[in-house]
Amino acid sequence: MDDKVKRKKWSRWIWVLVIIILIGIGAFYGHKVYRESHPKLLTNTQIKSNLGVHLSNKLISEQDNLEKNYSQAEKDSKYTTDNMFVKTNPYKTSPLTALAIFHTDEAAKVSYTVVGKSSGTSITNSTNKNTKKHRINVVGLYANTANKVEFTITYKDGRVEKKTVEMQTQPLPKALADVNINVKMADKKQMAIGQNGLTVFTRTTKEPFAIDADGQIRWFSTEYNQHIFKTLKNGHLLILRKQDNSKLVYNDLVETNYLGKIYRNYQFSNKTSSTENLKAKNKSDGETTAIHHDVIELPNGNLLATVSDGSKFIEDTMVEINRKTGKVARVIDFKRIFPMDTYAQYDATKRSDGKVDWLHQNAINYDKKDNSIIISSRHQDLVMKFNYKTMKPVWILSGRDKTDWPKKWQKHVLNYAKGTTINGGQHDARVIAGSQKDGQETISFYDNNYAVSYGDKKTSGKYSAGRELKIDLKTMTAKEVRSYGQALGEANFTDRIGSNRQLDNGNSLIDFGYLNAKNGDASNIVEVTRDGYQVFNVELSNLQSKGYVYRSYRINIS
């Protein structure tokens, strides 16, 4: 075989080899692209393992010695109406509360009043059982004050005995004393404060606290709290806290009360915790959280929490936690519900840690009328209602074109009625209880009006508002029926956090939580009537790093 033939033969083999290599490279990158556009999802078992949820007795055990002292006082007959056992800050975390214990010779009911400094600021609570042993939780004391607490003991035979007890409290800690509380308006006659209503602020971090209509702090916890602050059906609180304030991760979900007594502690591992503060310069600012935005109590008593699953995708999963065992009873991975391109091709926001925050679920609300849940997705500018049993859509409120949704979902997409603003980056979405009638229901939410993916880019950043929309399931339309905030303009625009709650008298309590967009160093909370008149306006400033108000509630404290 001559050299020319050999060269041709080798040339053919080289070309074959080049083609094989190119095919291999193409297959490799093609598979890489496929894998990136079709990410492998974690199993429910993997997610449960990553979360590591379990009941812990550590915090309850730490209370044992305190509880033994109080139980002993209950047995000691020397404590009477003339000689009450009184302990302020009984569980070491709630300085503006007290525990009062005493006996009466005859069965009686007891009520108490913490005497306020002005009209409409007294705090009154009462027991509903006739008994001879009395253990009274006193809440709503003033800081650094010899508080006058008036007890009324009503015996079964109709006799009434009154006693006044002085309860001395310590000054506020510096971090709270330094908060500027500026009450600009407080019309107590039109405010929804009832007998003992306080305005409670749950914060993005730091201590939660509550003020009366005068702006006086009447309750706070020394435990740092992030996002979760819920009143349960039994009157207890559900709070997300750190194992201690010096730690960086919020992964203890505790059932407690206003005095700080802990009844249950659901502990999460650190594996799935994440942060939204990616630019933290100081170590103390690099806090992470295992439950990122919300928890609700379901009708069966279980807890439904927003979590991350431990993959590169964050804030897009929920778990139902068995209230009694602390075990995960159900996993809801929204990546298995939404179209794949929604999360696999998401690029509206970027994170320096490589995580993909495509959904950013910041609210859950349960609607017992039709066994459904409502979620709010900040990064999809989306409010959506699902049947909780099947997780199939009931309705979809979004500026995304109807044709961009899967065909099977398109019939559930609501049309915005004329004059109704497209929501953007919203928070705190919920169905207003009792509004469901004849195929219609009213939802409320805090519209940040910050277009992330599909919000209204023309108005984005110009104002934020507390809004209510009436949804008509017969015509599949959403019509704005109430809105407050547009007239306040950019001064009250908040690109993140906030809340909007309808109160018992029909007023709305709106939290413009992150003022001054560069650092969010102030929060403005207003109560407005249905006609749009302010009856309460308080501005909080000098809130410490990440101490701004995530949500605000009006609670009858007890």
Coordinates of C-alpha atoms in Angstrom, one line a residue:
M1 CA 0.0 0.0 0.0
D2 CA 1.6 3.3 -1.1
D3 CA 1.9 6.3 1.2
K4 CA -0.9 8.2 -0.6
V5 CA -3.4 5.4 0.1
K6 CA -2.2 5.2 3.7
R7 CA -2.7 8.9 4.2
K8 CA -6.2 8.8 2.8
K9 CA -7.0 5.8 5.1
W10 CA -5.6 7.6 8.2
S11 CA -7.4 10.8 7.2
R12 CA -10.7 9.0 7.1
W13 CA -10.0 7.5 10.6
I14 CA -9.1 10.9 11.9
W15 CA -12.3 12.4 10.6
V16 CA -14.3 9.6 12.1
L17 CA -12.5 10.2 15.4
V18 CA -13.2 13.9 15.2
I19 CA -16.8 13.3 14.5
I20 CA -17.1 10.8 17.4
I21 CA -15.4 13.4 19.7
L22 CA -17.8 16.2 18.5
I23 CA -20.8 13.9 18.9
G24 CA -19.5 13.1 22.4
I25 CA -19.0 16.8 23.3
G26 CA -22.4 17.6 21.9
A27 CA -24.0 14.8 23.8
F28 CA -22.2 15.9 27.0
Y29 CA -23.3 19.5 26.7
G30 CA -26.7 18.5 25.4
H31 CA -27.2 16.3 28.5
K32 CA -25.9 19.1 30.7
V33 CA -28.4 21.5 29.2
Y34 CA -31.1 18.9 29.6
R35 CA -30.2 18.2 33.2
E36 CA -30.2 22.0 33.9
S37 CA -33.6 22.4 32.2
H38 CA -35.0 19.2 33.7
P39 CA -33.5 19.2 37.3
K40 CA -33.9 16.1 39.3
L41 CA -36.2 16.7 42.3
L42 CA -35.8 15.5 45.8
T43 CA -38.0 12.7 47.1
N44 CA -40.3 13.3 50.0
T45 CA -38.1 11.1 52.1
Q46 CA -35.0 13.2 51.2
I47 CA -36.9 16.4 52.1
K48 CA -38.0 15.0 55.5
S49 CA -34.5 13.9 56.2
N50 CA -33.1 17.4 55.3
L51 CA -35.6 19.2 57.5
G52 CA -35.0 16.9 60.5
V53 CA -38.1 18.1 62.3
H54 CA -38.6 16.6 65.7
L55 CA -40.1 17.5 69.1
S56 CA -37.5 18.6 71.7
N57 CA -38.0 18.7 75.5
K58 CA -34.9 20.8 76.2
L59 CA -36.7 24.1 76.6
I60 CA -39.5 22.6 78.6
S61 CA -37.0 20.8 80.9
E62 CA -35.3 24.1 81.5
Q63 CA -38.6 25.5 82.9
D64 CA -39.0 22.6 85.4
N65 CA -37.6 24.3 88.4
L66 CA -39.6 27.4 87.8
E67 CA -42.8 25.4 87.3
K68 CA -42.1 23.4 90.5
N69 CA -42.0 26.7 92.5
Y70 CA -45.3 27.9 91.0
S71 CA -46.9 24.5 91.6
Q72 CA -45.8 24.6 95.2
A73 CA -47.3 28.1 95.6
E74 CA -50.6 26.8 94.3
K75 CA -50.6 24.2 97.1
D76 CA -49.7 26.7 99.8
S77 CA -52.7 28.1 101.6
K78 CA -50.8 31.0 103.0
Y79 CA -51.3 32.8 99.7
T80 CA -54.6 34.6 99.9
T81 CA -56.3 37.7 98.5
D82 CA -54.4 39.7 101.2
N83 CA -51.1 37.9 100.6
M84 CA -50.8 37.0 96.9
F85 CA -47.8 35.2 95.4
V86 CA -46.7 37.6 92.7
K87 CA -43.8 36.9 90.3
T88 CA -43.0 39.4 87.5
N89 CA -41.4 37.9 84.4
P90 CA -42.1 34.4 85.6
Y91 CA -40.4 32.5 82.7
K92 CA -37.5 34.9 82.3
T93 CA -38.4 36.0 78.7
S94 CA -41.5 38.2 79.1
P95 CA -40.7 41.2 81.5
L96 CA -44.0 43.0 81.2
T97 CA -46.1 40.1 82.5
A98 CA -46.6 38.5 86.0
L99 CA -48.0 35.4 87.6
A100 CA -50.4 35.9 90.5
I101 CA -51.3 32.9 92.7
F102 CA -53.7 32.8 95.7
H103 CA -56.5 30.9 97.4
T104 CA -60.0 31.8 98.4
D105 CA -62.2 30.0 101.1
E106 CA -65.1 29.8 98.6
A107 CA -65.2 29.1 94.9
A108 CA -64.9 32.3 92.9
K109 CA -64.1 33.8 89.5
V110 CA -61.4 36.4 89.1
S111 CA -60.8 39.3 86.8
Y112 CA -57.9 41.8 86.8
T113 CA -57.2 45.2 85.3
V114 CA -53.8 46.7 84.7
V115 CA -54.7 50.3 85.2
G116 CA -53.8 52.3 82.1
K117 CA -52.2 55.8 82.0
S118 CA -55.0 57.2 79.8
S119 CA -58.5 56.3 78.6
G120 CA -58.6 53.2 76.4
T121 CA -55.3 51.8 77.6
S122 CA -56.3 49.6 80.6
I123 CA -55.9 45.9 80.1
T124 CA -58.6 43.6 81.5
N125 CA -58.9 39.8 81.5
S126 CA -61.0 37.4 83.5
T127 CA -61.3 33.7 84.3
N128 CA -64.5 31.8 83.5
K129 CA -64.4 29.0 86.1
N130 CA -65.4 29.1 89.8
T131 CA -62.5 27.6 91.8
K132 CA -60.7 28.0 95.2
K133 CA -57.2 28.0 93.7
H134 CA -56.3 30.9 91.4
R135 CA -53.4 31.1 89.0
I136 CA -53.7 34.3 87.1
N137 CA -51.6 35.3 84.1
V138 CA -51.2 39.1 84.2
V139 CA -50.2 40.8 80.9
G140 CA -49.9 44.4 79.8
L141 CA -47.7 45.9 82.5
Y142 CA -45.8 49.2 81.9
A143 CA -42.0 49.0 82.0
N144 CA -40.1 50.7 84.9
T145 CA -43.3 51.3 86.7
A146 CA -45.0 50.4 90.0
N147 CA -48.1 49.1 88.1
K148 CA -51.5 49.1 89.8
V149 CA -53.3 45.9 89.1
E150 CA -56.9 45.7 90.4
F151 CA -58.3 42.2 91.1
T152 CA -62.0 41.6 91.3
I153 CA -63.0 38.3 93.0
T154 CA -66.6 37.4 92.5
Y155 CA -67.9 34.5 94.7
K156 CA -70.6 32.1 93.7
D157 CA -73.0 33.6 96.3
G158 CA -72.6 37.0 94.6
R159 CA -70.2 38.6 97.0
V160 CA -67.5 40.8 95.4
E161 CA -64.1 41.4 96.8
K162 CA -61.6 43.9 95.3
K163 CA -57.9 44.1 95.8
T164 CA -55.2 46.3 94.4
V165 CA -51.7 44.9 94.0
E166 CA -48.6 46.8 93.0
M167 CA -46.3 45.1 90.5
Q168 CA -42.9 46.7 89.9
T169 CA -41.2 46.2 86.5
Q170 CA -37.7 46.9 85.2
P171 CA -36.8 49.4 82.5
L172 CA -36.9 48.4 78.9
P173 CA -33.7 46.9 77.5
K174 CA -31.7 49.5 75.5
A175 CA -32.5 48.0 72.1
L176 CA -36.2 48.6 72.7
A177 CA -35.8 51.8 74.7
D178 CA -34.0 53.3 71.7
V179 CA -36.8 52.6 69.2
N180 CA -38.5 55.8 68.3
I181 CA -42.3 55.3 68.5
N182 CA -44.1 58.3 67.0
V183 CA -47.9 58.0 67.3
K184 CA -49.1 60.6 64.8
M185 CA -52.8 59.7 65.1
A186 CA -54.9 57.7 67.6
D187 CA -58.7 58.1 67.5
K188 CA -59.5 55.6 70.2
K189 CA -63.2 55.8 69.6
Q190 CA -62.8 54.6 66.0
M191 CA -59.9 52.2 66.5
A192 CA -60.5 48.5 66.8
I193 CA -59.0 48.1 70.3
G194 CA -61.9 46.6 72.2
Q195 CA -61.3 45.9 75.9
N196 CA -57.5 45.2 75.7
G197 CA -56.3 45.4 72.1
L198 CA -52.7 46.0 71.5
T199 CA -50.8 46.5 68.2
V200 CA -48.3 43.7 67.9
F201 CA -45.2 43.9 65.8
T202 CA -43.5 40.7 64.6
R203 CA -40.1 41.6 63.2
T204 CA -37.8 40.3 60.5
T205 CA -35.4 39.7 63.4
K206 CA -35.0 40.9 67.0
E207 CA -37.6 41.1 69.8
P208 CA -41.4 41.2 69.0
F209 CA -43.3 43.8 71.0
A210 CA -46.7 45.4 71.4
I211 CA -47.9 48.9 72.0
D212 CA -51.1 50.5 73.3
A213 CA -52.9 53.3 71.5
D214 CA -50.6 55.8 73.2
G215 CA -47.5 54.1 71.8
Q216 CA -46.4 52.7 75.2
I217 CA -44.8 49.2 75.0
R218 CA -47.0 46.9 77.0
W219 CA -45.5 43.5 76.1
F220 CA -42.3 42.2 74.6
S221 CA -40.2 39.0 74.5
T222 CA -36.5 39.0 75.1
E223 CA -36.3 36.1 72.6
Y224 CA -35.4 37.1 69.1
N225 CA -38.2 36.2 66.7
Q226 CA -38.3 36.0 63.0
H227 CA -41.5 36.2 60.9
I228 CA -43.7 33.6 62.7
F229 CA -46.0 35.0 65.3
K230 CA -49.4 33.3 65.3
T231 CA -52.3 33.0 67.8
L232 CA -53.5 29.4 68.0
K233 CA -57.0 28.2 68.7
N234 CA -56.1 27.4 72.3
G235 CA -54.9 31.0 72.9
H236 CA -51.2 30.0 72.8
L237 CA -48.7 31.7 70.5
L238 CA -46.6 30.0 67.8
I239 CA -43.2 31.8 67.5
L240 CA -40.0 31.0 65.5
R241 CA -37.0 31.7 67.6
K242 CA -33.3 30.9 67.9
Q243 CA -32.0 28.3 70.4
D244 CA -30.4 31.4 72.0
N245 CA -30.0 34.9 70.7
S246 CA -26.3 34.6 70.0
K247 CA -26.9 31.8 67.4
L248 CA -27.3 32.6 63.7
V249 CA -30.1 30.2 62.8
Y250 CA -33.8 30.5 63.6
N251 CA -34.9 26.8 63.8
D252 CA -36.9 26.5 67.0
L253 CA -40.7 26.7 66.5
V254 CA -42.3 27.0 69.9
E255 CA -45.8 26.9 71.2
T256 CA -45.8 29.4 74.1
N257 CA -47.9 32.0 75.8
Y258 CA -47.5 35.7 76.6
L259 CA -45.8 34.9 79.9
G260 CA -43.1 32.9 78.0
K261 CA -44.2 29.4 79.2
I262 CA -43.3 26.8 76.5
Y263 CA -45.6 23.9 75.8
R264 CA -44.0 22.4 72.7
N265 CA -40.8 22.9 70.8
Y266 CA -40.5 21.7 67.2
Q267 CA -36.9 21.8 66.2
F268 CA -35.5 21.9 62.7
S269 CA -32.1 21.0 61.4
N270 CA -29.8 23.6 59.9
K271 CA -29.5 21.8 56.5
T272 CA -32.3 23.7 54.7
S273 CA -31.9 27.1 56.4
S274 CA -31.2 30.1 54.1
T275 CA -31.0 33.8 54.2
E276 CA -32.2 36.8 52.2
N277 CA -29.3 38.9 53.5
L278 CA -26.6 37.8 51.1
K279 CA -24.7 41.1 51.4
A280 CA -24.2 40.8 55.1
K281 CA -20.9 42.4 56.1
N282 CA -20.9 41.4 59.8
K283 CA -21.2 37.8 61.1
S284 CA -24.1 38.8 63.3
D285 CA -26.1 39.9 60.2
G286 CA -25.6 36.5 58.5
E287 CA -28.7 35.0 60.1
T288 CA -30.5 32.1 58.5
T289 CA -33.9 30.6 59.0
A290 CA -35.4 27.1 58.6
I291 CA -39.0 28.3 58.3
H292 CA -38.8 31.3 56.1
H293 CA -42.1 33.2 56.1
D294 CA -45.3 31.6 57.5
V295 CA -47.0 28.8 59.5
I296 CA -50.7 28.2 60.0
E297 CA -52.8 26.0 62.2
L298 CA -55.0 23.6 60.2
P299 CA -58.5 22.4 61.3
N300 CA -57.0 19.1 62.5
G301 CA -54.5 21.0 64.7
N302 CA -51.5 20.2 62.6
L303 CA -49.1 23.0 61.5
L304 CA -48.5 23.9 57.8
A305 CA -45.1 25.6 57.3
T306 CA -43.2 27.2 54.4
V307 CA -39.8 25.7 54.1
S308 CA -36.9 25.0 51.7
D309 CA -36.3 21.4 50.7
G310 CA -32.5 21.4 50.8
S311 CA -31.9 21.6 47.1
K312 CA -30.7 24.5 45.0
F313 CA -34.3 25.7 44.8
I314 CA -35.5 27.5 47.9
E315 CA -38.7 28.8 49.5
D316 CA -40.9 26.6 47.3
T317 CA -42.0 23.8 49.6
M318 CA -44.5 23.3 52.5
V319 CA -44.7 20.6 55.1
E320 CA -47.6 19.6 57.4
I321 CA -46.3 18.8 60.8
N322 CA -48.2 16.5 63.1
R323 CA -48.9 18.7 66.2
K324 CA -48.6 15.8 68.7
T325 CA -45.6 13.9 67.3
G326 CA -43.6 16.6 65.6
K327 CA -43.2 14.4 62.5
V328 CA -43.8 15.5 58.9
A329 CA -47.2 14.2 57.8
R330 CA -47.2 15.6 54.3
V331 CA -44.8 17.3 51.9
I332 CA -46.0 19.7 49.2
D333 CA -43.2 20.5 46.7
F334 CA -44.5 23.2 44.4
K335 CA -41.9 22.2 41.8
R336 CA -44.1 19.1 41.3
I337 CA -47.2 21.3 40.9
F338 CA -46.1 24.2 38.7
P339 CA -44.9 23.9 35.1
M340 CA -41.3 22.9 34.9
D341 CA -40.2 26.0 33.0
T342 CA -41.5 28.2 35.8
Y343 CA -38.6 27.1 38.1
A344 CA -36.1 25.5 35.7
Q345 CA -35.8 28.6 33.5
Y346 CA -36.4 31.3 36.2
D347 CA -34.1 34.3 35.8
A348 CA -36.1 37.3 37.2
T349 CA -33.9 37.4 40.3
K350 CA -30.4 36.3 40.9
R351 CA -28.6 35.2 44.1
S352 CA -24.9 35.3 44.7
D353 CA -25.0 31.9 46.4
G354 CA -26.4 30.2 43.3
K355 CA -29.7 29.3 44.9
V356 CA -32.9 29.7 42.8
D357 CA -35.7 31.6 44.6
W358 CA -38.3 31.2 41.8
L359 CA -41.4 31.1 44.0
H360 CA -40.6 32.9 47.2
Q361 CA -43.8 31.9 48.9
N362 CA -44.4 34.4 51.7
A363 CA -47.9 33.5 52.9
I364 CA -50.4 30.7 53.6
N365 CA -54.0 31.1 54.5
Y366 CA -56.5 28.3 55.0
D367 CA -60.2 28.7 53.9
K368 CA -62.4 26.3 55.8
K369 CA -65.3 27.1 53.5
D370 CA -64.0 25.0 50.7
N371 CA -60.9 23.2 52.3
S372 CA -58.5 25.3 50.3
I373 CA -55.3 27.2 50.9
I374 CA -54.2 30.6 49.5
I375 CA -50.5 31.2 48.8
S376 CA -48.7 34.4 47.9
S377 CA -45.6 34.2 45.6
R378 CA -43.5 37.3 45.6
H379 CA -41.2 36.3 42.7
Q380 CA -44.1 35.3 40.4
D381 CA -46.3 38.3 41.4
L382 CA -48.9 35.6 42.1
V383 CA -51.7 34.9 44.5
M384 CA -53.2 31.5 44.0
K385 CA -55.9 29.3 45.6
F386 CA -55.6 25.5 45.7
N387 CA -57.8 22.7 46.9
Y388 CA -55.8 21.5 49.9
K389 CA -56.6 17.8 49.4
T390 CA -55.8 17.6 45.7
M391 CA -53.6 20.7 45.3
K392 CA -55.4 21.5 42.1
P393 CA -56.0 25.2 41.3
V394 CA -59.2 26.9 42.2
W395 CA -58.2 30.4 40.9
I396 CA -55.0 32.1 39.8
L397 CA -54.4 35.9 40.2
S398 CA -51.5 36.9 38.0
G399 CA -50.3 39.3 35.4
R400 CA -48.9 36.4 33.4
D401 CA -50.6 35.9 30.1
K402 CA -53.3 33.2 30.3
T403 CA -51.8 31.4 27.4
D404 CA -48.5 31.0 29.2
W405 CA -50.1 28.7 31.8
P406 CA -50.7 25.0 31.1
K407 CA -53.9 24.4 29.2
K408 CA -55.5 22.6 32.1
W409 CA -54.9 25.6 34.3
Q410 CA -56.0 28.3 31.9
K411 CA -59.7 28.1 32.9
H412 CA -58.7 29.0 36.5
V413 CA -56.9 32.2 35.6
L414 CA -58.7 35.3 36.7
N415 CA -59.2 38.4 34.6
Y416 CA -58.5 41.8 36.2
A417 CA -61.6 43.9 36.0
K418 CA -61.2 47.4 34.6
G419 CA -59.5 49.7 37.1
T420 CA -58.0 46.9 39.0
T421 CA -54.2 47.0 39.5
I422 CA -52.0 44.0 38.7
N423 CA -50.4 43.0 41.9
G424 CA -46.6 42.9 42.3
G425 CA -44.4 41.3 44.9
Q426 CA -47.4 41.1 47.3
H427 CA -47.5 39.7 50.9
D428 CA -50.0 38.4 53.4
A429 CA -52.7 37.2 51.0
R430 CA -55.8 35.8 52.6
V431 CA -59.6 35.2 52.1
I432 CA -61.6 37.4 54.4
A433 CA -63.6 35.1 56.6
G434 CA -67.3 35.3 56.0
S435 CA -67.0 37.0 52.6
Q436 CA -67.8 33.8 50.6
K437 CA -71.3 34.0 49.1
D438 CA -72.9 33.1 45.8
G439 CA -69.7 32.1 44.1
Q440 CA -67.9 35.2 45.3
E441 CA -65.3 35.9 47.9
T442 CA -63.1 38.8 48.9
I443 CA -59.3 38.5 49.4
S444 CA -57.0 41.0 51.1
F445 CA -53.3 41.4 50.7
Y446 CA -50.5 43.9 51.0
D447 CA -49.5 44.9 47.5
N448 CA -45.9 46.0 47.5
N449 CA -46.5 47.0 43.9
Y450 CA -43.0 45.9 43.0
A451 CA -42.9 44.1 39.7
V452 CA -40.7 41.1 39.9
S453 CA -41.9 38.9 37.1
Y454 CA -45.4 39.8 35.9
G455 CA -46.4 42.9 37.9
D456 CA -47.3 46.3 36.5
K457 CA -44.0 47.8 35.5
K458 CA -45.6 51.2 34.8
T459 CA -46.5 51.8 38.4
S460 CA -43.9 49.6 40.1
G461 CA -42.0 51.4 42.8
K462 CA -44.3 54.4 42.9
Y463 CA -46.4 53.3 45.9
S464 CA -47.5 50.3 48.0
A465 CA -51.1 49.6 49.3
G466 CA -53.3 47.4 51.4
R467 CA -55.9 46.1 49.0
E468 CA -59.1 44.0 48.8
L469 CA -60.3 42.3 45.7
K470 CA -63.7 40.6 45.1
I471 CA -63.3 37.4 43.2
D472 CA -66.3 36.2 41.1
L473 CA -65.9 32.5 40.3
K474 CA -68.8 32.6 37.8
T475 CA -67.2 35.2 35.6
M476 CA -63.6 34.5 36.7
T477 CA -62.9 38.1 37.4
A478 CA -61.1 40.0 40.2
K479 CA -62.3 43.5 41.0
E480 CA -60.7 45.9 43.4
V481 CA -63.2 47.0 46.1
R482 CA -60.8 48.7 48.5
S483 CA -57.3 50.1 48.4
Y484 CA -55.3 52.4 50.6
G485 CA -51.7 53.6 50.0
Q486 CA -51.6 55.1 46.6
A487 CA -52.1 58.6 47.8
L488 CA -49.1 58.2 50.2
G489 CA -46.8 57.7 47.2
E490 CA -43.2 56.8 47.2
A491 CA -42.7 57.8 50.8
N492 CA -44.6 54.6 51.8
F493 CA -43.4 52.4 49.0
T494 CA -41.8 49.2 50.3
D495 CA -40.2 46.8 47.9
R496 CA -40.4 44.0 50.5
I497 CA -42.4 42.7 53.5
G498 CA -45.7 44.2 54.8
S499 CA -49.2 43.1 55.9
N500 CA -52.8 44.0 55.6
R501 CA -55.5 42.7 58.0
Q502 CA -59.2 43.5 58.2
L503 CA -60.1 44.1 61.9
D504 CA -63.2 43.2 63.8
N505 CA -64.9 46.6 63.1
G506 CA -64.2 46.5 59.4
N507 CA -61.1 48.8 59.6
S508 CA -57.8 47.7 58.0
L509 CA -54.5 47.6 59.8
I510 CA -51.7 48.1 57.2
D511 CA -48.0 47.6 57.8
F512 CA -45.7 49.5 55.4
G513 CA -42.9 47.6 56.9
Y514 CA -39.7 48.5 55.0
L515 CA -39.5 52.2 54.5
N516 CA -36.3 53.9 53.1
A517 CA -35.5 51.2 50.5
K518 CA -31.8 51.2 51.0
N519 CA -31.9 50.0 54.6
G520 CA -35.5 49.6 55.7
D521 CA -34.8 51.5 58.9
A522 CA -38.4 52.5 59.6
S523 CA -41.9 51.1 59.5
N524 CA -45.3 52.9 59.3
I525 CA -48.4 51.1 60.6
V526 CA -51.8 52.7 59.9
E527 CA -55.4 51.8 60.7
V528 CA -57.9 53.1 58.2
T529 CA -61.7 53.0 58.0
R530 CA -63.6 51.6 55.1
D531 CA -63.9 55.1 53.9
G532 CA -60.2 55.6 53.8
Y533 CA -59.8 57.8 56.9
Q534 CA -56.8 57.2 59.2
V535 CA -57.7 56.5 62.8
F536 CA -54.3 55.3 63.9
N537 CA -50.9 56.1 62.6
V538 CA -47.6 55.1 64.2
E539 CA -44.1 55.3 62.7
L540 CA -41.3 53.3 64.2
S541 CA -37.7 54.2 63.5
N542 CA -34.2 53.4 64.8
L543 CA -35.2 49.7 64.7
Q544 CA -31.7 48.1 64.8
S545 CA -30.3 46.0 61.9
K546 CA -33.1 43.9 60.4
G547 CA -35.4 44.9 63.2
Y548 CA -38.2 46.4 60.9
V549 CA -41.8 45.2 61.2
Y550 CA -42.5 42.1 59.0
R551 CA -46.2 42.0 60.0
S552 CA -48.5 43.9 62.3
Y553 CA -51.5 42.5 64.2
R554 CA -54.2 43.9 66.5
I555 CA -54.5 41.3 69.3
N556 CA -56.6 41.2 72.4
I557 CA -53.7 40.2 74.6
S558 CA -54.4 37.7 77.4

